[in-house]
Structure formats: C-alpha cells, structure tokens
Coordinates of C-alpha atoms in Angstrom, one line a residue:
Chain Z
M816 CA 63.0 128.2 125.3
L817 CA 60.1 126.3 123.9
G818 CA 62.2 124.6 121.3
F819 CA 64.6 123.7 123.2
A820 CA 62.4 122.1 125.6
A821 CA 60.8 119.8 122.9
V822 CA 64.5 119.2 122.1
V823 CA 65.6 117.7 125.2
C824 CA 62.0 116.2 125.5
V825 CA 62.4 114.6 122.0
L826 CA 65.8 113.4 123.0
F827 CA 65.2 111.6 126.5
L828 CA 62.3 109.8 124.8
S829 CA 64.5 108.5 122.0
V830 CA 67.2 107.5 124.4
R831 CA 65.5 103.9 124.0
L832 CA 66.0 103.9 120.2
L833 CA 69.4 103.6 120.6
D834 CA 70.0 100.5 122.7
P835 CA 69.7 98.4 119.5
V836 CA 71.8 100.7 117.8
I837 CA 74.3 100.4 120.7
A838 CA 73.8 96.5 120.5
F839 CA 74.5 96.4 117.0
L840 CA 77.9 98.8 117.1
S841 CA 79.2 96.4 120.0
R842 CA 78.1 92.9 118.1
L843 CA 80.3 94.6 115.2
R844 CA 83.0 95.3 117.7
S845 CA 83.2 91.8 119.3
A846 CA 82.6 89.9 115.6
D847 CA 86.1 91.8 114.8
S848 CA 88.5 91.7 117.4
A849 CA 91.1 92.8 115.7
S850 CA 89.7 96.4 114.2
G851 CA 87.7 96.5 117.5
Q852 CA 90.5 98.3 119.0
Y853 CA 90.1 100.8 116.2
Y854 CA 86.4 101.5 117.0
S855 CA 86.7 103.4 120.0
P856 CA 88.0 106.1 118.5
L857 CA 85.7 106.3 116.0
L858 CA 82.9 106.2 118.0
K859 CA 83.9 109.1 120.1
C860 CA 84.6 111.1 116.9
L861 CA 81.0 110.0 116.1
A862 CA 79.5 111.2 119.5
A863 CA 81.5 114.2 119.7
A864 CA 80.3 115.1 116.3
V865 CA 76.7 114.3 117.1
I866 CA 76.5 116.5 119.9
T867 CA 78.2 119.3 118.4
K868 CA 76.1 119.3 115.8
L869 CA 72.8 119.1 118.5
G870 CA 74.3 122.0 120.3
S871 CA 75.0 124.2 117.3
A872 CA 71.8 123.5 115.7
V873 CA 70.3 124.9 119.1
C874 CA 72.4 128.1 119.7
K875 CA 71.3 129.3 115.8
D876 CA 67.7 128.8 117.1
A877 CA 68.5 130.6 120.0
G878 CA 70.6 133.3 117.8
Q879 CA 73.4 132.8 119.3
N880 CA 75.7 132.6 116.4
A881 CA 79.0 133.2 118.3
A882 CA 78.0 130.3 120.7
S883 CA 77.2 128.0 117.6
A884 CA 80.7 129.0 115.9
V885 CA 82.2 128.4 119.4
I886 CA 80.4 124.8 119.8
E887 CA 81.5 123.5 116.3
F888 CA 84.8 124.7 116.8
I889 CA 85.0 122.8 120.1
G890 CA 83.5 119.7 118.6
T891 CA 86.4 120.1 116.2
L892 CA 88.5 120.1 118.9
V893 CA 87.3 117.2 120.7
A894 CA 86.8 115.1 117.7
L895 CA 90.3 115.5 116.5
S896 CA 91.6 114.9 120.1
A897 CA 89.3 111.6 120.2
S898 CA 91.0 110.8 116.7
L899 CA 94.2 111.4 117.4
P900 CA 95.5 107.8 118.6
L901 CA 94.0 106.6 115.6
L902 CA 96.3 109.6 113.3
E903 CA 99.2 109.3 115.0
A904 CA 99.2 105.2 114.5
F905 CA 98.2 106.3 110.7
F906 CA 100.8 109.1 109.9
S907 CA 103.5 106.8 111.7
M908 CA 102.8 104.0 109.4
L909 CA 102.7 106.0 106.6
E910 CA 106.0 107.0 107.9
E911 CA 107.0 103.6 108.0
L912 CA 106.1 103.3 104.4
V913 CA 108.1 106.1 103.0
Chain U
M367 CA 159.2 27.2 65.6
K368 CA 159.9 31.3 63.8
P369 CA 155.9 31.4 63.7
I370 CA 155.3 30.1 67.5
R371 CA 157.3 32.4 68.6
F372 CA 155.4 35.3 66.5
L373 CA 152.5 34.3 67.9
V374 CA 153.5 33.5 71.5
L375 CA 154.5 37.4 70.8
L376 CA 151.3 38.9 69.2
M377 CA 149.4 37.6 71.7
S378 CA 151.5 38.6 74.9
M379 CA 151.6 42.1 73.5
M380 CA 147.8 41.9 72.8
L381 CA 147.1 40.8 76.8
I382 CA 149.8 43.1 77.8
T383 CA 147.4 46.4 75.5
C384 CA 143.9 45.2 76.3
A385 CA 141.7 47.2 78.7
T386 CA 139.1 46.8 80.7
C387 CA 135.9 47.0 78.9
S388 CA 132.6 46.7 81.0
A389 CA 129.0 47.7 79.4
V390 CA 128.2 51.3 81.6
D391 CA 124.7 52.4 82.5
V392 CA 124.5 56.3 80.3
Q393 CA 122.3 58.0 82.8
E394 CA 123.4 57.1 85.9
A395 CA 126.7 58.0 84.9
L396 CA 125.6 61.6 83.5
S397 CA 123.8 61.7 86.6
E398 CA 126.9 61.3 88.7
D399 CA 128.6 64.1 86.6
I400 CA 126.0 66.0 86.3
G401 CA 125.1 66.3 90.0
V402 CA 122.0 65.4 90.3
S403 CA 121.7 63.9 93.9
E404 CA 122.9 67.5 94.2
L405 CA 119.8 68.9 93.1
E406 CA 117.6 66.1 94.2
M407 CA 119.0 66.9 97.7
S408 CA 118.6 70.6 97.3
L409 CA 114.6 70.8 96.8
P410 CA 112.7 73.5 98.1
A411 CA 111.2 72.5 101.4
E412 CA 108.0 73.4 99.8
A413 CA 108.4 70.7 96.6
V414 CA 109.0 68.1 99.3
N415 CA 106.4 68.8 101.7
A416 CA 104.4 68.2 98.1
Y417 CA 105.8 65.5 96.5
G418 CA 107.6 63.8 99.6
S419 CA 110.9 62.7 97.8
L420 CA 111.5 63.8 94.6
W421 CA 113.3 61.7 92.6
L422 CA 114.5 61.3 89.0
A423 CA 114.4 58.1 88.7
D424 CA 110.4 58.3 89.7
L425 CA 109.5 61.0 87.4
T426 CA 107.8 58.9 85.3
D427 CA 104.4 58.5 86.3
I428 CA 103.3 62.5 85.9
P429 CA 99.5 62.7 86.8
D430 CA 100.3 60.8 90.0
R431 CA 103.0 63.8 90.9
L432 CA 100.2 66.6 89.9
E433 CA 97.8 64.8 91.5
Q434 CA 100.3 64.7 94.8
L435 CA 100.5 68.8 94.0
W436 CA 96.5 69.3 94.2
I437 CA 95.8 67.5 97.6
Y438 CA 99.3 69.9 99.1
V439 CA 97.6 72.8 97.2
T440 CA 94.4 71.7 98.8
G441 CA 95.4 71.2 102.2
L442 CA 97.5 74.0 102.7
S443 CA 94.9 76.2 100.8
H444 CA 92.4 76.6 103.9
D445 CA 94.6 78.9 105.7
P446 CA 95.2 81.6 103.4
I447 CA 91.7 81.9 101.6
L448 CA 90.1 81.8 105.4
S449 CA 92.8 84.6 106.1
A450 CA 91.8 86.9 103.3
I451 CA 88.3 86.2 104.0
R452 CA 88.9 87.0 107.5
G453 CA 90.2 90.4 106.3
G454 CA 87.5 91.1 103.6
A455 CA 84.8 90.5 106.4
G456 CA 87.1 92.8 109.1
L457 CA 87.1 95.1 106.0
I458 CA 83.2 95.1 105.4
L459 CA 82.6 95.5 109.5
T460 CA 84.5 98.2 109.7
S461 CA 83.4 99.9 106.4
L462 CA 79.4 99.2 107.9
M463 CA 80.8 101.3 111.0
I464 CA 81.6 104.1 109.4
S465 CA 78.9 104.3 107.3
F466 CA 77.0 103.9 110.1
C467 CA 79.0 106.7 112.0
L468 CA 78.7 108.6 108.5
I469 CA 74.6 108.2 108.8
F470 CA 74.8 110.8 111.9
T471 CA 77.5 113.0 110.3
D472 CA 79.5 114.0 107.6
N473 CA 82.2 115.8 109.6
R474 CA 85.9 115.6 108.4
S475 CA 87.8 114.2 111.1
V476 CA 84.9 111.6 111.1
R477 CA 85.7 110.3 107.3
L478 CA 89.6 111.0 108.0
A479 CA 89.2 108.8 111.0
G480 CA 87.5 106.5 108.8
V481 CA 90.9 106.2 106.1
A482 CA 93.1 105.7 109.0
V483 CA 90.9 103.0 110.3
I484 CA 90.7 101.3 107.1
A485 CA 94.4 101.9 105.9
L486 CA 96.0 100.4 109.2
Y487 CA 93.5 97.3 108.9
C488 CA 94.9 96.8 105.5
M489 CA 98.7 97.6 105.9
R490 CA 98.5 94.5 108.3
S491 CA 97.7 91.8 105.7
V492 CA 100.0 93.8 102.8
E493 CA 102.8 93.5 105.6
S494 CA 101.7 89.3 106.1
C495 CA 102.1 89.0 102.1
V496 CA 104.7 91.5 100.9
S497 CA 107.3 88.6 103.5
V498 CA 105.1 86.0 101.7
A499 CA 106.0 87.8 98.1
K500 CA 109.5 88.0 99.3
D501 CA 110.2 84.1 101.1
T502 CA 108.6 83.0 97.7
M503 CA 111.2 85.1 95.4
E504 CA 114.2 84.0 97.6
S505 CA 113.2 80.5 97.6
L506 CA 112.7 81.1 93.2
V507 CA 116.6 82.2 93.0
T508 CA 117.8 79.4 95.7
F509 CA 116.4 76.8 93.1
S510 CA 117.8 77.9 90.1
H511 CA 121.0 78.6 91.4
A512 CA 121.3 74.5 91.9
L513 CA 118.5 73.9 88.8
L514 CA 120.1 75.9 86.5
P515 CA 123.8 74.5 86.2
C516 CA 122.5 71.1 86.4
L517 CA 120.3 71.4 83.5
C518 CA 122.6 73.8 81.4
T519 CA 125.1 70.3 82.1
A520 CA 122.8 68.0 80.6
A521 CA 121.8 69.8 77.7
A522 CA 125.7 70.7 76.9
A523 CA 126.2 66.9 77.4
G524 CA 123.2 66.2 74.8
G525 CA 125.4 68.7 72.6
A526 CA 123.5 72.3 73.0
V527 CA 126.9 73.7 74.1
T528 CA 126.8 76.9 72.9
S529 CA 122.9 77.7 73.7
A530 CA 123.0 76.1 76.9
G531 CA 125.5 78.2 77.7
V532 CA 123.8 81.3 76.3
K533 CA 120.3 80.4 78.2
Y534 CA 121.8 79.9 80.9
A535 CA 123.4 83.1 81.3
A536 CA 120.8 85.1 80.1
S537 CA 118.7 83.3 82.7
M538 CA 120.7 83.8 86.1
L539 CA 121.3 87.5 84.9
F540 CA 117.4 87.8 84.4
L541 CA 116.6 86.1 87.6
D542 CA 119.3 87.4 89.8
G543 CA 118.4 91.1 88.2
M544 CA 114.9 90.4 89.0
L545 CA 115.8 89.4 92.8
S546 CA 118.2 92.9 93.4
L547 CA 115.1 94.7 91.3
M548 CA 112.7 93.4 93.7
Q549 CA 114.4 94.3 96.6
T550 CA 115.9 97.3 95.8
V551 CA 113.3 98.9 93.5
I552 CA 109.9 97.1 93.3
L553 CA 109.3 96.4 97.2
P554 CA 110.1 100.2 98.2
V555 CA 108.0 101.3 95.5
V556 CA 105.0 99.0 96.6
Y557 CA 105.2 100.7 99.6
A558 CA 105.6 104.3 98.2
Y559 CA 102.7 103.6 96.6
A560 CA 100.7 102.4 99.5
A561 CA 101.7 106.0 101.5
I562 CA 101.2 108.1 98.2
F563 CA 97.8 106.7 97.6
L564 CA 97.1 106.6 101.5
A565 CA 98.0 110.1 101.7
G566 CA 96.6 111.1 98.4
E567 CA 92.8 109.5 100.0
A568 CA 93.1 111.1 103.5
A569 CA 93.8 114.3 102.3
G570 CA 91.4 114.3 99.0
N571 CA 94.1 115.6 96.7
G572 CA 93.5 114.1 93.4
I573 CA 97.3 114.7 92.4
L574 CA 98.8 112.5 95.3
Q575 CA 96.0 109.9 94.1
S576 CA 97.2 109.9 90.2
L577 CA 100.8 109.9 91.1
G578 CA 99.7 106.5 93.2
G579 CA 97.9 105.2 90.0
L580 CA 101.3 105.9 87.4
I581 CA 103.4 104.4 90.2
R582 CA 101.9 101.2 90.0
S583 CA 101.5 101.2 86.2
A584 CA 104.9 101.7 85.6
V585 CA 106.0 98.9 88.1
K586 CA 103.3 96.7 86.0
W587 CA 104.6 98.1 82.3
L588 CA 108.2 97.3 84.0
L589 CA 107.4 93.5 84.9
I590 CA 105.5 93.4 81.4
L591 CA 108.8 94.6 80.1
L592 CA 111.2 92.5 81.7
T593 CA 109.1 89.2 81.0
T594 CA 108.8 90.2 77.8
V595 CA 112.4 91.0 76.8
F596 CA 113.4 87.8 79.1
T597 CA 111.6 85.4 76.6
V598 CA 112.4 86.9 73.6
Y599 CA 116.2 87.3 74.3
L600 CA 115.8 83.7 75.4
S601 CA 113.8 82.6 71.9
V602 CA 115.9 84.3 69.9
S603 CA 119.5 83.0 71.5
G604 CA 118.1 80.1 71.5
I605 CA 117.5 80.0 67.7
L606 CA 120.8 81.5 66.5
S607 CA 123.0 79.8 69.3
G608 CA 120.9 76.2 68.8
T609 CA 121.8 76.1 64.6
V610 CA 125.7 76.6 65.6
D611 CA 125.0 73.5 68.2
A612 CA 123.1 71.3 65.5
S613 CA 125.8 71.9 62.7
A614 CA 128.6 71.1 64.4
A615 CA 127.4 68.4 65.8
K616 CA 126.2 67.0 63.1
A617 CA 129.6 68.0 60.8
A618 CA 131.5 65.9 63.8
K619 CA 129.2 63.0 63.3
T620 CA 129.8 62.9 59.7
V621 CA 133.3 63.2 60.3
L622 CA 133.8 60.6 62.4
S623 CA 132.0 57.9 61.0
A624 CA 133.3 59.1 57.3
S625 CA 137.2 59.6 58.4
L626 CA 137.5 56.1 60.1
P627 CA 135.8 53.4 57.7
V628 CA 134.4 50.9 60.3
V629 CA 135.3 52.3 63.9
G630 CA 134.1 55.6 62.9
G631 CA 130.3 54.0 62.9
I632 CA 130.3 52.1 65.9
L633 CA 131.8 55.5 67.2
S634 CA 129.1 57.6 65.9
D635 CA 126.5 55.3 67.4
A636 CA 128.1 55.3 70.7
S637 CA 128.4 58.9 70.5
S638 CA 124.3 59.1 69.8
T639 CA 123.6 57.1 72.8
L640 CA 125.5 59.1 75.3
L641 CA 123.7 61.9 73.6
S642 CA 120.1 60.6 73.8
G643 CA 120.9 59.4 77.5
A644 CA 121.8 63.5 78.3
M645 CA 118.6 64.7 76.3
I646 CA 116.6 62.1 78.7
L647 CA 118.4 63.4 81.7
R648 CA 117.8 66.9 80.5
N649 CA 114.3 66.6 80.0
G650 CA 114.0 64.3 83.5
I651 CA 116.0 67.6 85.2
G652 CA 113.7 69.8 83.4
L653 CA 110.5 68.2 85.0
L654 CA 111.6 67.9 88.9
G655 CA 112.4 71.9 88.1
M656 CA 108.9 72.3 86.9
L657 CA 107.3 70.3 89.4
S658 CA 109.3 72.2 92.0
V659 CA 108.6 75.7 91.0
L660 CA 105.2 74.5 90.9
A661 CA 105.3 73.7 94.8
V662 CA 107.0 76.7 95.8
C663 CA 104.6 79.0 93.4
A664 CA 101.1 77.6 94.3
I665 CA 100.5 78.7 98.0
P666 CA 101.8 82.0 97.4
Y667 CA 99.5 82.2 93.9
L668 CA 96.9 81.2 96.3
T669 CA 98.0 83.6 99.2
L670 CA 98.2 86.6 97.1
G671 CA 95.3 86.2 94.5
S672 CA 93.2 85.4 97.0
H673 CA 93.8 88.8 98.9
Y674 CA 93.5 90.5 95.9
L675 CA 90.1 89.2 95.1
V676 CA 88.7 89.8 98.2
F677 CA 89.9 93.1 98.6
Q678 CA 88.4 94.0 95.1
A679 CA 85.3 92.8 96.2
S680 CA 85.0 94.5 99.7
G681 CA 86.1 97.5 98.0
A682 CA 83.2 97.2 95.9
A683 CA 80.9 96.0 98.2
A684 CA 82.1 99.2 101.0
S685 CA 81.3 101.5 98.0
S686 CA 78.0 100.2 97.4
F687 CA 76.8 101.0 100.9
C688 CA 79.1 102.8 102.8
D689 CA 81.3 105.6 100.9
L690 CA 83.0 105.7 97.8
Q691 CA 86.1 107.0 99.5
I692 CA 86.1 103.9 101.6
G693 CA 85.6 101.5 98.8
G694 CA 88.3 103.4 96.9
V695 CA 91.0 103.1 100.2
I696 CA 90.5 99.3 100.2
R697 CA 90.3 98.5 96.1
G698 CA 93.3 100.9 96.2
M699 CA 95.5 98.7 98.9
G700 CA 94.0 95.6 97.1
N701 CA 96.2 96.8 94.3
V702 CA 99.2 96.5 96.5
F703 CA 98.4 92.2 96.1
G704 CA 98.2 92.8 92.4
I705 CA 101.0 94.1 92.4
L706 CA 103.2 91.4 94.2
L707 CA 101.2 88.7 92.3
G708 CA 102.5 90.2 89.1
M709 CA 106.4 90.1 90.8
I710 CA 105.8 86.7 91.8
G711 CA 104.2 85.6 88.5
S712 CA 107.3 87.3 86.8
A713 CA 109.8 85.3 88.5
S714 CA 107.6 82.2 88.2
V715 CA 107.5 82.7 84.4
M716 CA 111.2 83.1 83.4
L717 CA 112.1 80.0 85.7
F718 CA 109.7 78.0 83.5
V719 CA 110.1 79.8 80.6
S720 CA 114.4 79.2 81.2
I721 CA 113.7 75.4 81.7
I722 CA 111.4 75.0 78.9
S723 CA 114.2 76.6 76.7
L724 CA 117.0 74.3 78.3
M725 CA 114.9 71.4 77.6
Q726 CA 114.2 72.5 74.1
A727 CA 117.8 73.1 73.4
V728 CA 118.8 71.7 70.3
Q729 CA 117.3 68.4 69.3
I730 CA 120.1 66.4 67.8
G731 CA 119.6 62.9 65.5

C-alpha cells in the first residue's frame, strides 16, 4: 500500500514535467498539418500503453498477477481500438494497392 | 526558203516542248513534303513552355535554347523540390513522434500504428509521383508518334531508305511496347511491391520483405534488359541496313553519271544537293526532337529524383534517431520513386537513342 501511495505521489508531482513534452508534441502536430490527423490515434495508443504498464506493475507489486494480466489485456485492447482508424486506413490502402 | 522553214519549225517545236524551269529551295520543298510544320505544331506543351516557339529554322543557336531550358527548369524546380523536402520533413516529424512514443513503451500496437502512419504518409507522395510518371510516359509516346515518322521520312529522303524504315519500326515497337508494359505490368507491379513490402514490415514477416525486394530487382532488371536489347538491336540493324543503303546510293550515282555522259553528271550533282538538303533537315528535326524530349523529361526527373533522394535521406535519419523498422519503411517506400525514375529514364533513353540513331543514319557523300 505504501508503495502504491509513493507511486501516486511521484506521478502527481511529475505531472508538471509533462507540460513541455505535451507542448512539444502539439508543436509537432501543428508543424505538419498534413500528417497531424494521424497523430491523435498514435498519442492515444501511447497513453494507453503507459497507463497499462504502470497499472500492471502496481498490480504485480501487490501480488495480483491475474489483475496485472487483465490490465495488460485491456490495455492492448484499448491501444488496438485507439489505432483502429489508422489500421483501417492502412489496410484499405493495401487493398487498393492490390 | 527551205532552211528558213526548217528553222521556224525547229524553234516552234522547242517552244512547245520547253517546260518552265526555276530554282527551288530544296529544304523548303522537302520540309513541306516531310510535314515539318505539322511536327512543329504538335510539340509537347512542356517544350512550348520552355522554348516559347521552337521552329526548325530558328534552331541555329543551340546554347541559347539550352539556356532557355535551364531558365525553364530552374523556374519550375522550386515546387517539386519543395514538395519533396516538405514530404521528408513531415516524415522526420512523424518518425520523431513515433520515436517519442517508443521511448515510453515498446508496445507492438504502437509500433504497428507507427508503421501505418508512415505508410499512409508516404502513399500520398507515391500516388502524386505515379501520376507524374504516367503523364510523362504518355507525353513521350505521343510526341514520338509525331517525331519519328517525320525523322524517318527525312532520313529516307537523305538516302537511308532501308535503315530508316528498320529503325523507325523498332523504335515505335519498343516505345509502344514500353507504354503498354508500363500500364499493364510495371505500374501494377509497383503497387504490388508497395503493398507486399508494407505488409511485410507491418507483420514483421521476412519472407514478404524479401519478396518485395525480389519484385523491385525484377523490375529493375526488366528495364535494363529492355533498354539494352533496344540499343543493341538498333545498332546492329543500323549497321546492316546502313551498309545496304550506302552501297545502293553509291551504285545509283555511279550508274547515273556513267551511263549519261554529260546530263548524268549534272543529275548526279543535283541528287547530291538533294541528299545534303535532306540530311540537314533530318539533323534539324532530330535536334528539335532532342530539345523537346529534354523539356518533357526535365521536371519529372527532378520531381522523382528529389523525392527518391529525400526519402532515402529521411529513412537514414529516421533509422538513426527513431527505429530501424520505421527507417526501413521510409527507405522502402522511397524505392518506389527509384522504380518510377528508372521507367521514365528507360523510355527517354530509348527515344534519345532512336533519334540519334536516325540522325546518324547512313552518310552518303
């Protein structure tokens, strides 16, 4: 429980560190408006992957391996569903090519 | 009275049989017969834009024409180069974004999404370049249909009757074959290469990646083979038929000047003048053709070349700071521009070789 509390505290304190990163990503997105439309699914994937990793690690620390596996599975599903528009566009492009 | 009567009769007969005789500008007459004005009217739009008007009579100052071409190319080079650089910058930014994502996680779905983003981004440039290549090929073949008959007629009028026919037939066969090959084989194969390569990269399947590489090599060797066969065929047939033409023309001149004592020599000289006029005309038409082909190909070469180089450079850069797989996808898609460049290059080299070959058709002195 103490470990979990420490993780939450560190996360809470480090949220401010994310500001320049988010600003940089927004700049990247606005710098290339053509590919900017593809960045949103990518960022959602990233967010899902990071949250899943943290959640899974916390569960493992607590000895909840089954919960950790479920979180990883759900995280993968979320990442897949977030990148689905991108993958659909990619596969329809492959279909058009063939 | 009798001699006077005879003299009057003789003079009357001479007046009746006398035909009108006047000096004729050989080149002007030949130009009309060959259809040079039709050729000048059917020049490709790129040649008209580059040189303004390209008349055969004004082709004396080649450096000026090349300067006009240079001004045309430098004036229009801004857009394709900028578009390629923009594409490369977009790819680097996207790779940067993906690398950022991969710092946090090595999740397979993030990697797959990254490959999909890069592929979708690259395909926009590929599609615009495919249409450029298609338009250029069609423009080259259409122009060759106007140029080569004219050049062939001029070469035939210059004495190269057999060789001009052989070279014309071979050139048209290969260029038309190249266009249909491009439309029915090479372009679908280019798309198939892109699809197989991307599928291989997305799935991480080495066999699909190798198959993509095999397709690319096959297209490359097919283009090299076609160009080599065409050049060799044109050279060999030109040597054989050129010898026939040269000996036929020499024999005709010898027979003419030997069989008719005085008039034969005059006719032989007149035929030499006619042949020289036709040769000058043939060289002029060839030059006009070469300048037009240069104008047609310059911007597509620049567009495809700059895209190829920028994509290769972006791929190398992405491999260094992002991920080897993402860099590989960019470089692989850049190879599509290489194939298109090779296709346009082969077609233009074939047209150049056929023009030069018809210009060098048998020299009859």
